[in-house]
Coordinates of N, CA and C in Angstrom, one line a residue:
M172 N 26.7 -13.9 11.5 CA 26.7 -12.8 10.6 C 25.8 -11.8 11.1
N173 N 25.9 -10.7 11.6 CA 25.3 -9.6 12.0 C 24.0 -9.0 10.9
I174 N 22.8 -9.1 10.9 CA 21.8 -9.3 10.1 C 21.6 -7.9 9.4
F175 N 22.4 -6.6 10.1 CA 22.5 -5.8 9.4 C 23.9 -5.6 8.2
V176 N 25.0 -6.5 9.0 CA 26.0 -6.8 8.0 C 25.7 -7.6 7.0
Q177 N 24.6 -9.0 6.9 CA 24.1 -9.4 6.0 C 23.3 -8.3 4.8
F178 N 22.5 -7.5 5.2 CA 21.3 -6.5 4.3 C 22.3 -5.8 3.4
Y179 N 23.4 -5.2 4.6 CA 25.0 -4.3 3.7 C 25.6 -5.4 1.9
K180 N 25.9 -6.8 2.8 CA 26.6 -7.4 1.9 C 25.4 -8.0 0.7
S181 N 24.5 -8.3 0.8 CA 23.4 -9.0 0.0 C 23.0 -7.7 -1.2
L182 N 23.6 -6.8 -0.7 CA 23.7 -6.0 -2.0 C 24.4 -5.8 -2.9
F183 N 25.6 -6.0 -3.0 CA 26.3 -6.4 -3.8 C 27.5 -7.6 -3.6
S184 N 26.9 -8.5 -3.0 CA 27.7 -9.6 -3.1 C 27.6 -11.0 -3.3
P185 N 27.1 -11.6 -4.5 CA 26.7 -12.8 -4.6 C 27.2 -14.0 -4.0
K186 N 28.5 -13.8 -3.4 CA 29.3 -15.0 -2.9 C 28.9 -14.9 -1.4
D187 N 28.3 -13.9 -0.7 CA 28.1 -13.8 0.5 C 27.0 -14.3 0.9
I188 N 25.8 -14.0 -0.5 CA 24.5 -14.5 -0.2 C 24.2 -16.0 -0.5
A189 N 25.2 -16.5 -1.3 CA 25.8 -18.4 -0.8 C 26.0 -18.8 -0.2
L190 N 27.1 -18.0 0.7 CA 27.3 -18.3 1.6 C 25.9 -18.6 2.6
F191 N 25.2 -17.7 3.0 CA 24.3 -17.7 3.4 C 22.8 -18.9 4.1
R192 N 23.1 -20.0 2.7 CA 22.5 -20.9 2.9 C 22.5 -21.7 3.8
H193 N 23.7 -21.8 4.6 CA 23.6 -22.7 5.5 C 23.0 -22.1 6.8
Q194 N 22.5 -20.9 7.3 CA 22.3 -20.5 8.0 C 20.8 -20.6 8.7
G195 N 20.3 -20.5 9.9 CA 18.8 -21.1 10.4 C 17.9 -20.5 9.6
I196 N 16.5 -21.2 9.6 CA 15.8 -20.7 9.0 C 15.1 -19.7 9.2
G197 N 15.2 -19.7 11.1 CA 14.5 -18.2 11.6 C 14.9 -17.2 11.2
K198 N 16.5 -17.3 10.9 CA 17.2 -15.7 11.0 C 16.9 -15.1 9.7
T199 N 16.7 -16.2 8.8 CA 16.2 -15.8 7.2 C 14.9 -14.9 7.2
I200 N 13.6 -15.8 7.7 CA 12.6 -15.4 8.1 C 12.8 -13.8 9.0
L201 N 13.9 -13.7 10.0 CA 13.7 -12.3 10.6 C 14.0 -11.2 9.4
Y202 N 15.1 -11.9 8.7 CA 15.9 -10.3 7.7 C 14.7 -10.1 6.8
V203 N 13.7 -11.0 6.1 CA 12.3 -10.9 4.9 C 11.6 -10.2 5.9
F204 N 11.6 -9.9 6.9 CA 10.4 -9.1 8.0 C 10.9 -7.5 8.1
L205 N 12.7 -8.1 8.2 CA 13.3 -6.8 8.5 C 13.2 -5.6 6.9
L206 N 13.3 -6.2 5.6 CA 13.3 -6.0 4.4 C 12.2 -5.4 4.3
T207 N 11.0 -6.1 4.7 CA 10.0 -5.7 4.0 C 9.4 -4.3 4.6
L208 N 9.8 -4.4 6.2 CA 9.5 -3.1 7.2 C 9.9 -2.0 6.3
L209 N 11.7 -2.0 5.9 CA 12.4 -0.8 5.1 C 11.6 -0.7 3.6
S210 N 10.9 -1.7 2.9 CA 10.5 -1.2 1.9 C 9.3 -0.7 1.7
V211 N 8.1 -1.1 3.0 CA 6.9 -0.1 3.3 C 6.8 1.3 4.1
L212 N 8.3 1.6 4.8 CA 8.0 3.0 5.2 C 7.9 4.2 4.7
P213 N 8.2 4.3 2.8 CA 7.4 5.5 2.3 C 6.4 5.1 2.0
T214 N 5.4 4.1 1.7 CA 4.0 3.7 1.7 C 3.1 4.0 2.7
V215 N 3.8 3.8 3.4 CA 3.0 4.1 5.2 C 3.4 5.8 5.6
F216 N 4.6 5.9 5.3 CA 4.6 7.9 5.5 C 3.6 8.4 4.3
Y217 N 3.7 8.0 3.5 CA 2.7 9.1 2.1 C 1.4 8.9 2.6
S218 N 1.2 7.4 3.0 CA -0.4 7.0 3.0 C -1.1 8.0 4.1
G219 N -0.5 7.6 5.5 CA -0.9 8.4 6.4 C -0.6 10.4 6.3
A220 N 0.6 10.6 5.6 CA 0.5 12.0 5.0 C -0.9 12.3 4.1
G221 N -1.2 11.5 3.6 CA -2.4 11.8 2.3 C -3.7 11.6 3.5
I222 N -3.5 10.6 4.0 CA -5.2 10.8 5.0 C -4.8 12.1 5.9
M223 N -4.1 12.7 6.3 CA -4.6 13.9 7.3 C -4.5 14.8 6.5
N224 N -3.9 15.1 5.3 CA -4.2 16.3 4.3 C -5.7 15.9 4.3
G225 N -6.3 15.0 3.4 CA -7.4 14.6 3.3 C -8.3 15.3 4.2
F226 N -8.5 15.1 5.3 CA -9.1 15.3 6.7 C -9.0 16.7 6.9
N227 N -7.8 17.3 6.9 CA -7.6 18.6 6.7 C -8.3 19.7 5.7
A228 N -8.3 18.8 4.6 CA -8.6 19.9 3.4 C -10.4 19.3 3.6
I229 N -11.0 18.4 3.6 CA -12.6 18.2 4.0 C -12.7 18.9 5.2
D230 N -12.4 18.9 6.0 CA -12.2 20.0 7.5 C -12.8 21.4 6.9
E231 N -11.6 22.0 6.1 CA -11.4 23.0 5.9 C -12.4 23.6 5.0
T232 N -13.1 22.9 4.3 CA -13.9 23.2 2.8 C -15.3 22.8 3.6
I233 N -15.4 21.7 4.5 CA -16.7 22.2 5.5 C -17.1 23.4 5.9
D234 N -15.9 23.9 6.8 CA -16.4 25.1 7.7 C -16.5 26.3 6.8
N235 N -15.5 26.2 5.8 CA -15.5 28.0 4.8 C -16.4 28.0 3.8
Q236 N -16.6 26.3 3.3 CA -17.0 26.7 1.5 C -18.7 25.6 1.9
L237 N -19.0 24.7 2.8 CA -20.0 24.2 2.8 C -21.0 24.9 3.3
P238 N -22.5 24.8 2.2 CA -23.5 25.8 3.6 C -24.1 25.5 4.5
N239 N -24.7 25.8 5.0 CA -25.6 25.5 6.2 C -26.7 24.7 5.7
F240 N -26.7 23.5 6.3 CA -27.7 22.4 6.0 C -28.5 21.7 7.3
E241 N -29.1 21.0 6.8 CA -29.6 19.8 7.9 C -30.4 18.8 7.7
I242 N -30.5 17.6 7.6 CA -31.0 16.5 7.2 C -31.9 15.7 8.4
K243 N -32.9 15.8 8.1 CA -34.2 15.9 8.8 C -35.6 15.2 8.4
N244 N -35.9 14.0 9.3 CA -37.0 13.3 8.6 C -37.1 12.4 7.3
G245 N -35.3 12.5 6.8 CA -35.0 11.6 5.6 C -35.1 12.5 4.4
Q246 N -35.0 13.8 4.8 CA -34.7 14.9 3.9 C -33.9 15.9 3.9
L247 N -32.8 16.2 2.8 CA -32.0 17.7 3.2 C -32.7 18.9 2.9
Y248 N -32.2 19.8 3.8 CA -33.2 21.3 4.1 C -31.3 22.1 4.1
T249 N -31.9 23.1 3.0 CA -31.1 24.1 2.6 C -31.6 25.5 2.5
D250 N -30.9 26.7 2.8 CA -31.3 27.7 2.4 C -31.2 28.2 1.3
E251 N -30.3 27.5 0.0 CA -29.8 27.5 -1.3 C -31.1 27.4 -2.2
K252 N -30.9 28.5 -2.8 CA -32.0 27.8 -4.2 C -31.3 27.3 -5.2
A253 N -30.1 26.8 -5.5 CA -29.5 26.2 -6.8 C -29.0 25.3 -5.8
P254 N -28.2 23.8 -6.4 CA -26.9 23.2 -6.1 C -26.0 24.2 -5.8
V255 N -25.2 23.5 -5.0 CA -24.0 23.8 -4.5 C -22.4 22.9 -4.8
T256 N -21.9 23.7 -5.3 CA -20.7 22.3 -5.9 C -19.3 23.0 -5.8
I257 N -18.6 22.4 -4.9 CA -17.6 22.4 -4.3 C -16.1 21.5 -5.1
S258 N -15.6 22.0 -5.7 CA -14.0 21.1 -6.7 C -13.2 21.8 -5.3
K259 N -12.1 20.3 -5.3 CA -10.8 20.5 -4.5 C -10.2 19.6 -4.7
D260 N -8.7 19.6 -5.5 CA -8.2 18.9 -6.1 C -9.1 18.0 -7.2
D261 N -9.0 16.5 -7.0 CA -9.5 15.8 -8.0 C -10.7 15.3 -6.8
F262 N -11.4 16.3 -6.2 CA -12.6 15.8 -5.4 C -13.6 16.7 -5.5
T263 N -15.0 16.6 -5.6 CA -15.6 17.2 -5.5 C -17.3 17.1 -4.5
I264 N -17.6 18.1 -3.7 CA -18.7 17.9 -2.6 C -19.6 18.8 -3.5
I265 N -21.1 18.3 -3.5 CA -22.5 18.6 -4.4 C -23.5 18.7 -3.0
V266 N -23.9 20.1 -2.7 CA -24.9 20.0 -2.0 C -26.3 20.6 -2.5
D267 N -27.3 19.5 -2.6 CA -28.4 20.0 -3.8 C -29.6 19.5 -2.9
S268 N -30.2 20.3 -2.6 CA -31.9 20.4 -1.7 C -33.1 21.1 -2.5
T269 N -32.7 20.9 -3.7 CA -33.9 21.7 -4.7 C -34.4 20.5 -5.7
G270 N -33.3 19.7 -5.6 CA -34.0 18.3 -6.6 C -33.5 18.1 -8.0
A271 N -32.3 19.3 -8.1 CA -32.0 19.8 -9.6 C -30.8 18.5 -10.0
V272 N -30.5 18.1 -9.3 CA -29.4 17.2 -9.5 C -29.5 15.9 -9.8
D273 N -29.2 14.6 -11.0 CA -30.0 14.2 -11.2 C -28.7 12.9 -10.9
P274 N -28.6 11.7 -10.0 CA -27.4 11.1 -9.7 C -27.1 10.3 -10.7
S275 N -28.1 9.6 -11.9 CA -27.3 9.3 -13.0 C -26.1 10.1 -14.1
V276 N -26.3 11.4 -13.6 CA -25.3 12.7 -14.2 C -24.1 12.3 -13.6
L277 N -24.1 11.9 -12.2 CA -22.8 11.7 -11.7 C -22.1 10.6 -11.9
T278 N -22.8 9.9 -12.4 CA -21.7 8.4 -13.0 C -20.5 8.8 -13.7
E279 N -20.6 9.9 -14.3 CA -19.2 10.2 -14.8 C -18.4 10.9 -14.3
S280 N -18.8 11.3 -13.5 CA -17.7 12.2 -12.5 C -16.5 11.4 -11.8
G281 N -15.7 12.4 -11.2 CA -14.5 11.6 -10.6 C -15.1 11.2 -9.0
N282 N -14.1 11.2 -8.4 CA -13.9 11.4 -6.8 C -15.1 12.5 -6.2
T283 N -16.7 11.7 -5.7 CA -17.7 12.8 -5.9 C -18.6 12.4 -4.4
I284 N -19.0 13.8 -3.5 CA -19.8 13.0 -2.4 C -20.8 14.4 -2.9
A285 N -22.5 13.4 -3.0 CA -23.3 14.7 -3.1 C -24.5 14.4 -2.2
L286 N -24.7 15.3 -1.5 CA -25.6 15.4 -0.6 C -26.8 16.1 -1.5
L287 N -27.6 14.2 -1.6 CA -29.0 15.0 -2.3 C -30.2 15.3 -1.6
T288 N -31.6 15.6 -2.3 CA -32.3 15.7 -1.5 C -33.0 14.6 -1.0
N289 N -32.9 13.1 -1.3 CA -33.3 12.1 0.1 C -32.4 11.5 0.2
E290 N -31.2 11.5 -0.3 CA -29.6 10.8 -0.1 C -28.6 10.7 -0.1
V291 N -27.8 10.2 0.0 CA -25.9 11.0 0.1 C -25.7 9.7 -1.0
Y292 N -24.5 10.6 -2.3 CA -24.2 9.6 -2.9 C -22.9 10.0 -3.2
I293 N -22.2 9.0 -3.2 CA -20.6 8.5 -3.2 C -20.2 7.8 -4.1
R294 N -18.8 8.4 -5.1 CA -18.0 7.9 -5.9 C -17.0 8.1 -5.4
A295 N -16.0 6.8 -5.2 CA -14.6 6.9 -5.0 C -13.9 5.7 -5.8
E296 N -13.1 6.0 -6.4 CA -12.4 5.2 -7.5 C -13.1 4.3 -8.2
G297 N -13.8 4.8 -9.1 CA -14.5 4.2 -9.9 C -16.1 3.2 -9.4
Q298 N -16.2 3.3 -7.9 CA -17.3 2.5 -7.0 C -18.6 3.9 -6.7
E299 N -19.4 3.3 -7.2 CA -20.9 4.0 -6.9 C -21.3 3.7 -5.4
Q300 N -21.7 4.5 -4.4 CA -22.6 4.0 -3.3 C -23.8 5.0 -3.3
T301 N -25.1 4.8 -2.7 CA -26.2 5.5 -2.3 C -26.5 5.4 -1.0
Y302 N -26.8 6.0 -0.4 CA -27.5 5.7 1.4 C -28.5 6.8 1.2
P303 N -29.6 6.2 1.4 CA -30.8 7.1 1.9 C -30.7 7.8 3.0
Y304 N -31.1 9.0 3.5 CA -31.3 9.7 4.5 C -32.3 8.9 5.5
S305 N -33.0 7.9 4.9 CA -33.9 7.5 6.1 C -33.7 6.7 7.0
M306 N -32.2 5.8 6.7 CA -31.6 4.8 7.3 C -31.1 5.6 8.6
L307 N -31.2 6.6 8.7 CA -31.2 7.5 9.8 C -31.8 7.2 11.2
S308 N -33.1 6.9 11.0 CA -33.9 6.1 11.6 C -34.6 7.3 12.8
G309 N -34.9 8.6 11.6 CA -35.5 9.9 12.3 C -34.3 10.7 13.4
G310 N -32.9 10.4 12.7 CA -31.9 11.3 13.9 C -31.8 12.5 12.5
T311 N -30.9 13.6 13.5 CA -30.9 14.7 12.5 C -29.5 15.1 12.6
I312 N -29.0 15.5 11.5 CA -27.6 15.6 11.1 C -27.4 17.0 10.3
S313 N -26.6 17.9 11.1 CA -26.2 19.4 10.6 C -25.2 19.7 10.2
K314 N -24.5 20.9 9.5 CA -23.2 20.7 9.2 C -22.3 20.9 10.6
S315 N -22.7 21.4 11.5 CA -22.3 21.4 12.5 C -21.7 20.3 13.2
D316 N -22.9 19.3 13.0 CA -22.5 17.9 13.5 C -21.4 17.2 12.6
L317 N -21.4 17.9 11.2 CA -20.8 16.4 10.6 C -19.0 17.5 11.1
S318 N -18.8 18.8 11.6 CA -17.9 19.3 11.5 C -17.5 18.3 12.9
E319 N -18.1 17.9 13.9 CA -17.6 17.5 15.0 C -17.3 16.2 15.0
F320 N -18.0 15.4 13.8 CA -17.7 14.4 13.7 C -16.3 14.2 13.1
L321 N -15.8 14.8 11.8 CA -14.6 15.1 11.6 C -13.7 15.1 12.7
A322 N -14.0 15.8 13.2 CA -12.5 16.6 14.5 C -12.7 15.3 15.2
S323 N -13.6 14.8 15.4 CA -13.4 13.5 16.7 C -12.5 12.4 15.7
A324 N -13.1 12.2 14.2 CA -12.3 11.1 13.8 C -10.9 11.6 13.6
E325 N -10.3 12.8 13.2 CA -8.9 13.4 13.4 C -8.2 13.1 14.7
S326 N -9.2 13.4 15.9 CA -8.1 12.7 16.7 C -7.8 11.5 17.0
L327 N -8.1 10.6 16.2 CA -8.0 9.2 16.3 C -7.0 8.7 15.0
M328 N -6.6 9.6 14.3 CA -5.7 9.4 13.4 C -4.5 9.2 14.1
P329 N -3.6 9.5 15.6 CA -2.7 8.9 15.7 C -2.6 7.2 16.2
I330 N -4.0 6.8 16.2 CA -4.4 5.2 16.4 C -4.8 4.4 15.0
I331 N -5.5 5.3 14.0 CA -6.2 4.7 13.1 C -4.6 4.6 12.2
I332 N -4.1 5.7 11.7 CA -3.0 5.4 10.9 C -1.6 4.4 11.4
P333 N -1.4 4.5 13.0 CA -0.5 3.0 12.8 C -1.0 2.0 12.3
L334 N -2.1 1.4 12.6 CA -3.2 0.2 11.9 C -3.1 0.1 10.5
I335 N -3.6 0.9 9.8 CA -3.5 0.8 8.9 C -1.8 0.6 7.8
G336 N -1.0 1.4 8.7 CA 0.6 0.7 8.3 C 0.7 -0.8 9.1
I337 N -0.1 -1.2 9.4 CA 0.4 -2.8 10.3 C -0.4 -3.2 9.6
V338 N -1.7 -3.0 8.6 CA -2.3 -3.5 7.4 C -1.5 -3.6 6.3
I339 N -1.0 -2.7 6.1 CA -0.2 -2.4 4.9 C 1.3 -3.3 5.2
Y340 N 1.9 -3.4 6.3 CA 3.3 -4.0 6.1 C 3.2 -5.8 6.4
I341 N 1.8 -6.3 6.8 CA 1.1 -7.3 6.9 C 1.1 -8.1 5.6
F342 N 0.4 -7.3 4.8 CA 0.4 -7.7 3.4 C 1.3 -7.3 2.7
A343 N 2.3 -6.6 2.5 CA 3.3 -6.7 1.7 C 4.5 -7.7 2.4
A344 N 4.3 -8.5 3.8 CA 5.1 -9.2 4.3 C 4.7 -10.6 3.1
A345 N 3.5 -10.9 3.0 CA 2.7 -11.9 2.7 C 3.3 -11.9 1.2
I346 N 3.4 -10.9 0.5 CA 3.5 -10.9 -1.1 C 5.0 -11.0 -1.1
R347 N 6.0 -10.8 0.1 CA 7.0 -10.6 0.1 C 7.7 -12.3 0.1
F348 N 7.0 -13.4 0.6 CA 7.2 -14.4 0.9 C 6.7 -15.5 0.1
I349 N 5.6 -15.1 -1.0 CA 5.2 -15.2 -2.3 C 6.6 -15.7 -2.9
E350 N 6.8 -14.3 -3.5 CA 7.8 -13.8 -4.1 C 9.0 -14.5 -3.9
I351 N 9.2 -14.3 -2.8 CA 10.8 -15.4 -2.4 C 10.6 -16.5 -2.8
S352 N 9.1 -17.6 -2.5 CA 8.8 -19.0 -2.5 C 9.1 -19.4 -4.2
I353 N 8.6 -18.1 -4.9 CA 8.5 -18.6 -6.6 C 9.8 -18.4 -7.3
L354 N 11.0 -17.4 -6.5 CA 12.2 -17.3 -7.1 C 13.1 -18.4 -6.9
A355 N 12.9 -19.3 -5.6 CA 13.3 -20.6 -5.1 C 13.0 -21.6 -6.1
L356 N 12.1 -20.9 -6.6 CA 11.3 -22.4 -7.5 C 12.1 -22.3 -8.8
A357 N 12.4 -21.0 -9.1 CA 13.1 -20.5 -10.6 C 14.8 -21.0 -10.4
G358 N 15.0 -21.3 -9.0 CA 16.3 -21.6 -8.9 C 16.7 -22.9 -8.7
L359 N 15.6 -24.0 -9.0 CA 15.2 -25.1 -8.8 C 15.9 -25.6 -10.2
L360 N 15.2 -24.4 -11.2 CA 15.8 -24.9 -12.5 C 17.2 -24.1 -12.9
I361 N 17.5 -23.2 -12.7 CA 19.3 -22.6 -12.6 C 20.2 -23.6 -12.1
K362 N 20.0 -24.3 -10.5 CA 20.8 -24.8 -10.1 C 21.0 -26.6 -10.9
K363 N 20.0 -26.7 -11.5 CA 20.2 -28.2 -12.7 C 20.8 -27.8 -13.8
A364 N 20.8 -26.7 -14.1 CA 21.4 -26.5 -15.2 C 22.5 -26.4 -15.0
L365 N 23.4 -25.5 -13.5 CA 24.5 -25.1 -13.6 C 25.2 -26.3 -12.7
A366 N 24.5 -27.5 -12.5 CA 24.8 -28.9 -11.8 C 25.2 -28.3 -10.4
K367 N 24.5 -27.9 -9.6 CA 25.5 -27.4 -8.2 C 24.1 -28.4 -7.5
K368 N 24.7 -28.2 -6.1 CA 24.1 -29.4 -5.2 C 23.5 -28.5 -4.3
L369 N 22.5 -28.5 -4.4 CA 21.3 -27.1 -3.9 C 20.1 -27.8 -3.0
E370 N 19.4 -27.8 -2.5 CA 17.9 -28.0 -2.2 C 17.3 -27.0 -2.0
Y371 N 15.5 -26.7 -2.2 CA 15.2 -26.0 -2.2 C 14.9 -25.2 -0.9
R372 N 15.4 -25.8 0.3 CA 15.1 -25.1 1.6 C 16.6 -24.1 1.8
Q373 N 17.8 -24.0 1.0 CA 18.7 -23.3 0.8 C 18.8 -22.7 -0.3
L374 N 17.6 -23.0 -1.2 CA 17.9 -21.7 -2.3 C 16.6 -20.4 -2.2
W375 N 15.8 -21.1 -1.1 CA 14.8 -20.4 -0.4 C 15.4 -19.0 0.2
R376 N 16.5 -19.7 0.8 CA 17.6 -18.8 2.1 C 18.1 -18.0 1.3
M377 N 18.6 -18.2 -0.2 CA 19.4 -17.2 -1.3 C 18.4 -16.7 -1.8
S378 N 17.4 -17.0 -2.1 CA 16.4 -15.8 -3.0 C 16.2 -14.7 -1.7
A379 N 16.0 -15.3 -0.6 CA 15.4 -14.0 0.1 C 16.4 -13.1 0.3
Y380 N 17.7 -13.0 0.3 CA 18.5 -12.1 0.3 C 18.9 -11.5 -1.3
S381 N 18.7 -12.8 -2.1 CA 18.7 -12.0 -3.9 C 17.5 -10.6 -3.9
I382 N 16.4 -10.4 -3.2 CA 15.6 -9.5 -3.6 C 15.7 -8.6 -2.8
T383 N 17.1 -8.2 -2.4 CA 17.3 -7.2 -1.2 C 17.6 -5.8 -2.2
L384 N 18.1 -6.0 -3.0 CA 18.6 -4.4 -4.4 C 17.9 -4.6 -4.7
P385 N 17.1 -4.7 -5.6 CA 15.8 -4.7 -5.6 C 14.3 -3.8 -5.4
T386 N 14.7 -4.5 -4.0 CA 13.6 -4.2 -2.6 C 14.1 -2.7 -2.3
I387 N 15.2 -2.8 -2.0 CA 15.4 -1.3 -1.7 C 15.4 -0.3 -2.8
F388 N 16.0 -0.6 -4.2 CA 16.0 0.3 -5.2 C 14.5 1.1 -4.9
F389 N 13.1 -0.1 -5.2 CA 12.2 0.3 -5.5 C 11.3 1.2 -4.1
A390 N 12.1 0.7 -2.7 CA 12.1 1.7 -1.8 C 12.3 3.0 -2.0
I391 N 13.3 3.5 -2.6 CA 14.1 4.5 -2.8 C 13.2 5.3 -3.5
M392 N 12.8 4.5 -4.7 CA 12.0 5.1 -5.9 C 10.7 5.7 -5.3
S393 N 9.8 4.8 -4.4 CA 8.9 5.3 -3.9 C 8.7 6.5 -2.4
A394 N 9.9 6.5 -2.3 CA 10.0 7.4 -1.2 C 10.7 8.9 -1.8
L395 N 11.2 8.8 -3.0 CA 11.0 10.0 -4.1 C 9.7 10.1 -5.0
Q396 N 8.7 9.6 -4.7 CA 7.6 9.3 -5.4 C 7.9 9.4 -7.2
T397 N 8.2 8.2 -7.4 CA 9.1 8.6 -8.8 C 8.5 6.9 -8.8
T398 N 7.8 6.9 -9.9 CA 7.3 5.6 -11.3 C 8.4 5.3 -11.5
V399 N 8.4 3.8 -11.8 CA 9.5 3.0 -12.4 C 8.5 2.3 -13.6
Q400 N 8.7 2.4 -14.8 CA 7.9 1.8 -15.8 C 9.1 0.1 -16.0
N401 N 7.3 -0.5 -16.3 CA 8.1 -1.9 -16.1 C 8.7 -2.5 -14.8
G402 N 8.2 -2.0 -13.6 CA 9.0 -2.0 -12.5 C 8.6 -3.8 -12.4
A403 N 7.8 -4.3 -12.1 CA 7.5 -5.3 -11.7 C 8.4 -6.4 -12.6
I404 N 8.8 -6.1 -13.8 CA 9.6 -6.9 -14.8 C 10.9 -6.9 -14.7
I405 N 11.5 -5.8 -14.1 CA 12.6 -5.4 -13.7 C 12.9 -5.4 -12.3
N406 N 12.0 -5.6 -11.5 CA 12.0 -6.2 -10.3 C 12.5 -7.9 -10.0
W407 N 11.8 -8.9 -11.0 CA 12.1 -10.3 -11.4 C 13.3 -10.5 -11.9
L408 N 13.6 -9.5 -12.9 CA 14.8 -9.9 -13.4 C 16.1 -9.5 -12.4
V409 N 16.3 -8.6 -12.3 CA 17.3 -8.2 -11.1 C 17.3 -9.2 -10.1
S410 N 16.6 -9.6 -9.5 CA 16.5 -10.7 -8.5 C 17.1 -12.1 -8.8
L411 N 16.6 -12.4 -10.2 CA 16.9 -13.9 -11.0 C 18.5 -13.9 -11.2
I412 N 18.8 -12.7 -11.8 CA 20.5 -12.3 -11.7 C 21.2 -12.5 -10.7
I413 N 20.8 -12.0 -9.8 CA 21.5 -12.0 -8.6 C 21.7 -13.5 -7.6
L414 N 20.5 -14.0 -7.8 CA 20.3 -15.6 -7.4 C 21.2 -16.6 -8.5
L415 N 21.1 -16.2 -9.9 CA 21.8 -16.9 -10.5 C 23.5 -16.6 -10.0
L416 N 23.7 -15.3 -9.8 CA 25.1 -15.1 -9.7 C 25.6 -16.0 -8.6
A417 N 24.4 -15.7 -7.4 CA 24.7 -16.4 -6.0 C 24.8 -17.8 -6.1
I418 N 23.9 -18.6 -7.0 CA 24.3 -19.8 -7.5 C 25.5 -20.6 -8.2
R419 N 25.8 -19.6 -9.0 CA 27.2 -19.6 -9.3 C 28.3 -19.9 -8.9
E420 N 28.2 -19.1 -7.3 CA 29.4 -19.2 -6.4 C 29.5 -20.6 -5.1
V421 N 28.3 -21.3 -5.6 CA 28.0 -22.5 -4.6 C 28.9 -23.4 -5.7
P422 N 30.1 -24.6 -5.0 CA 30.7 -25.2 -5.3 C 30.0 -26.6 -6.5
A423 N 30.6 -27.0 -7.5 CA 29.7 -27.8 -8.4 C 29.7 -29.0 -7.6
H424 N 28.6 -29.5 -7.8 CA 28.5 -31.1 -7.7 C 28.8 -32.4 -8.5
N425 N 29.7 -32.9 -8.2 CA 30.3 -33.5 -9.1 C 30.1 -35.3 -8.4
P426 N 29.2 -35.8 -9.1 CA 28.8 -37.3 -8.7 C 29.8 -38.3 -9.1
K427 N 30.3 -38.9 -8.4 CA 31.1 -40.3 -8.8 C 30.2 -41.3 -9.3

C-alpha cells in the first residue's frame, strides 16, 4: 500500500492499522520520518520567520535609534550624557558610557542587551552572561561595524535557517521514535489483556501509525498558533485509544 494511502487510513481506521503490523520495518521507519516532517513544518516556519523578524527589528533599531558609539581599549565611548534605553516588544537595549547603570539591577529585567562602560551584559530567557571589552584584544567596534556584522549575518539566513530546521527535525524524529517505543510497551499490556497474539515488533509498527491522528492535530494547532491545554496528556490518551482499537481488530489467540 502506498505510504500516503497509509497516512490517510491511519487517521480514522484502526482496522487498517492492525493490518500494517505485517509490513517491513523499513517502510514503517520511513513513515515515521514522513510524519515527523509534517509535524515540524509549522515550527520550522515560525522559527525561521521569528529569526528574520528579529534580525530586521534589531537592524532597524541599531540604524535609527541606537546612538553612535565606539568600543576602544576596553571601554565604551558615546556622546550621550545619560544612559540610553530602547525597548522593542519584549526586548531592551541599553547603552551607557557614564557608568550610571548597575549590572545587578538588570537581573530583574527581561531579555536585555546592555552596552556598559567596560562590558556587555546579555540576559536572554532568564540566563545572564557578561563579556568584558578587554576580550577584543585591542580591537575597535563602532555602531557601523555592528550594522555591517548584522547585515552579513542576515545574508547567511538562507543557510542558517535550513540548518536550524534540520536540527529541529532530527530532535523531533528522536522524540517520535522514543514515543512509539513507549507506546508499544503499553501495547504489550493491552494485547495480554485482550488475549491477542502479537509480538513487540508488530506492536511497534502499529504504534507508529496510531500516533498519526494526534500528531497531525497538534501540527494543525501549531500552524494556527493555538495552545492546547494538557496537550501531552491528550496526545498519549488518543494514541493509546487508537492502539487499543487497532489491537482489538487483531484475531484473538486461542491456544489449544
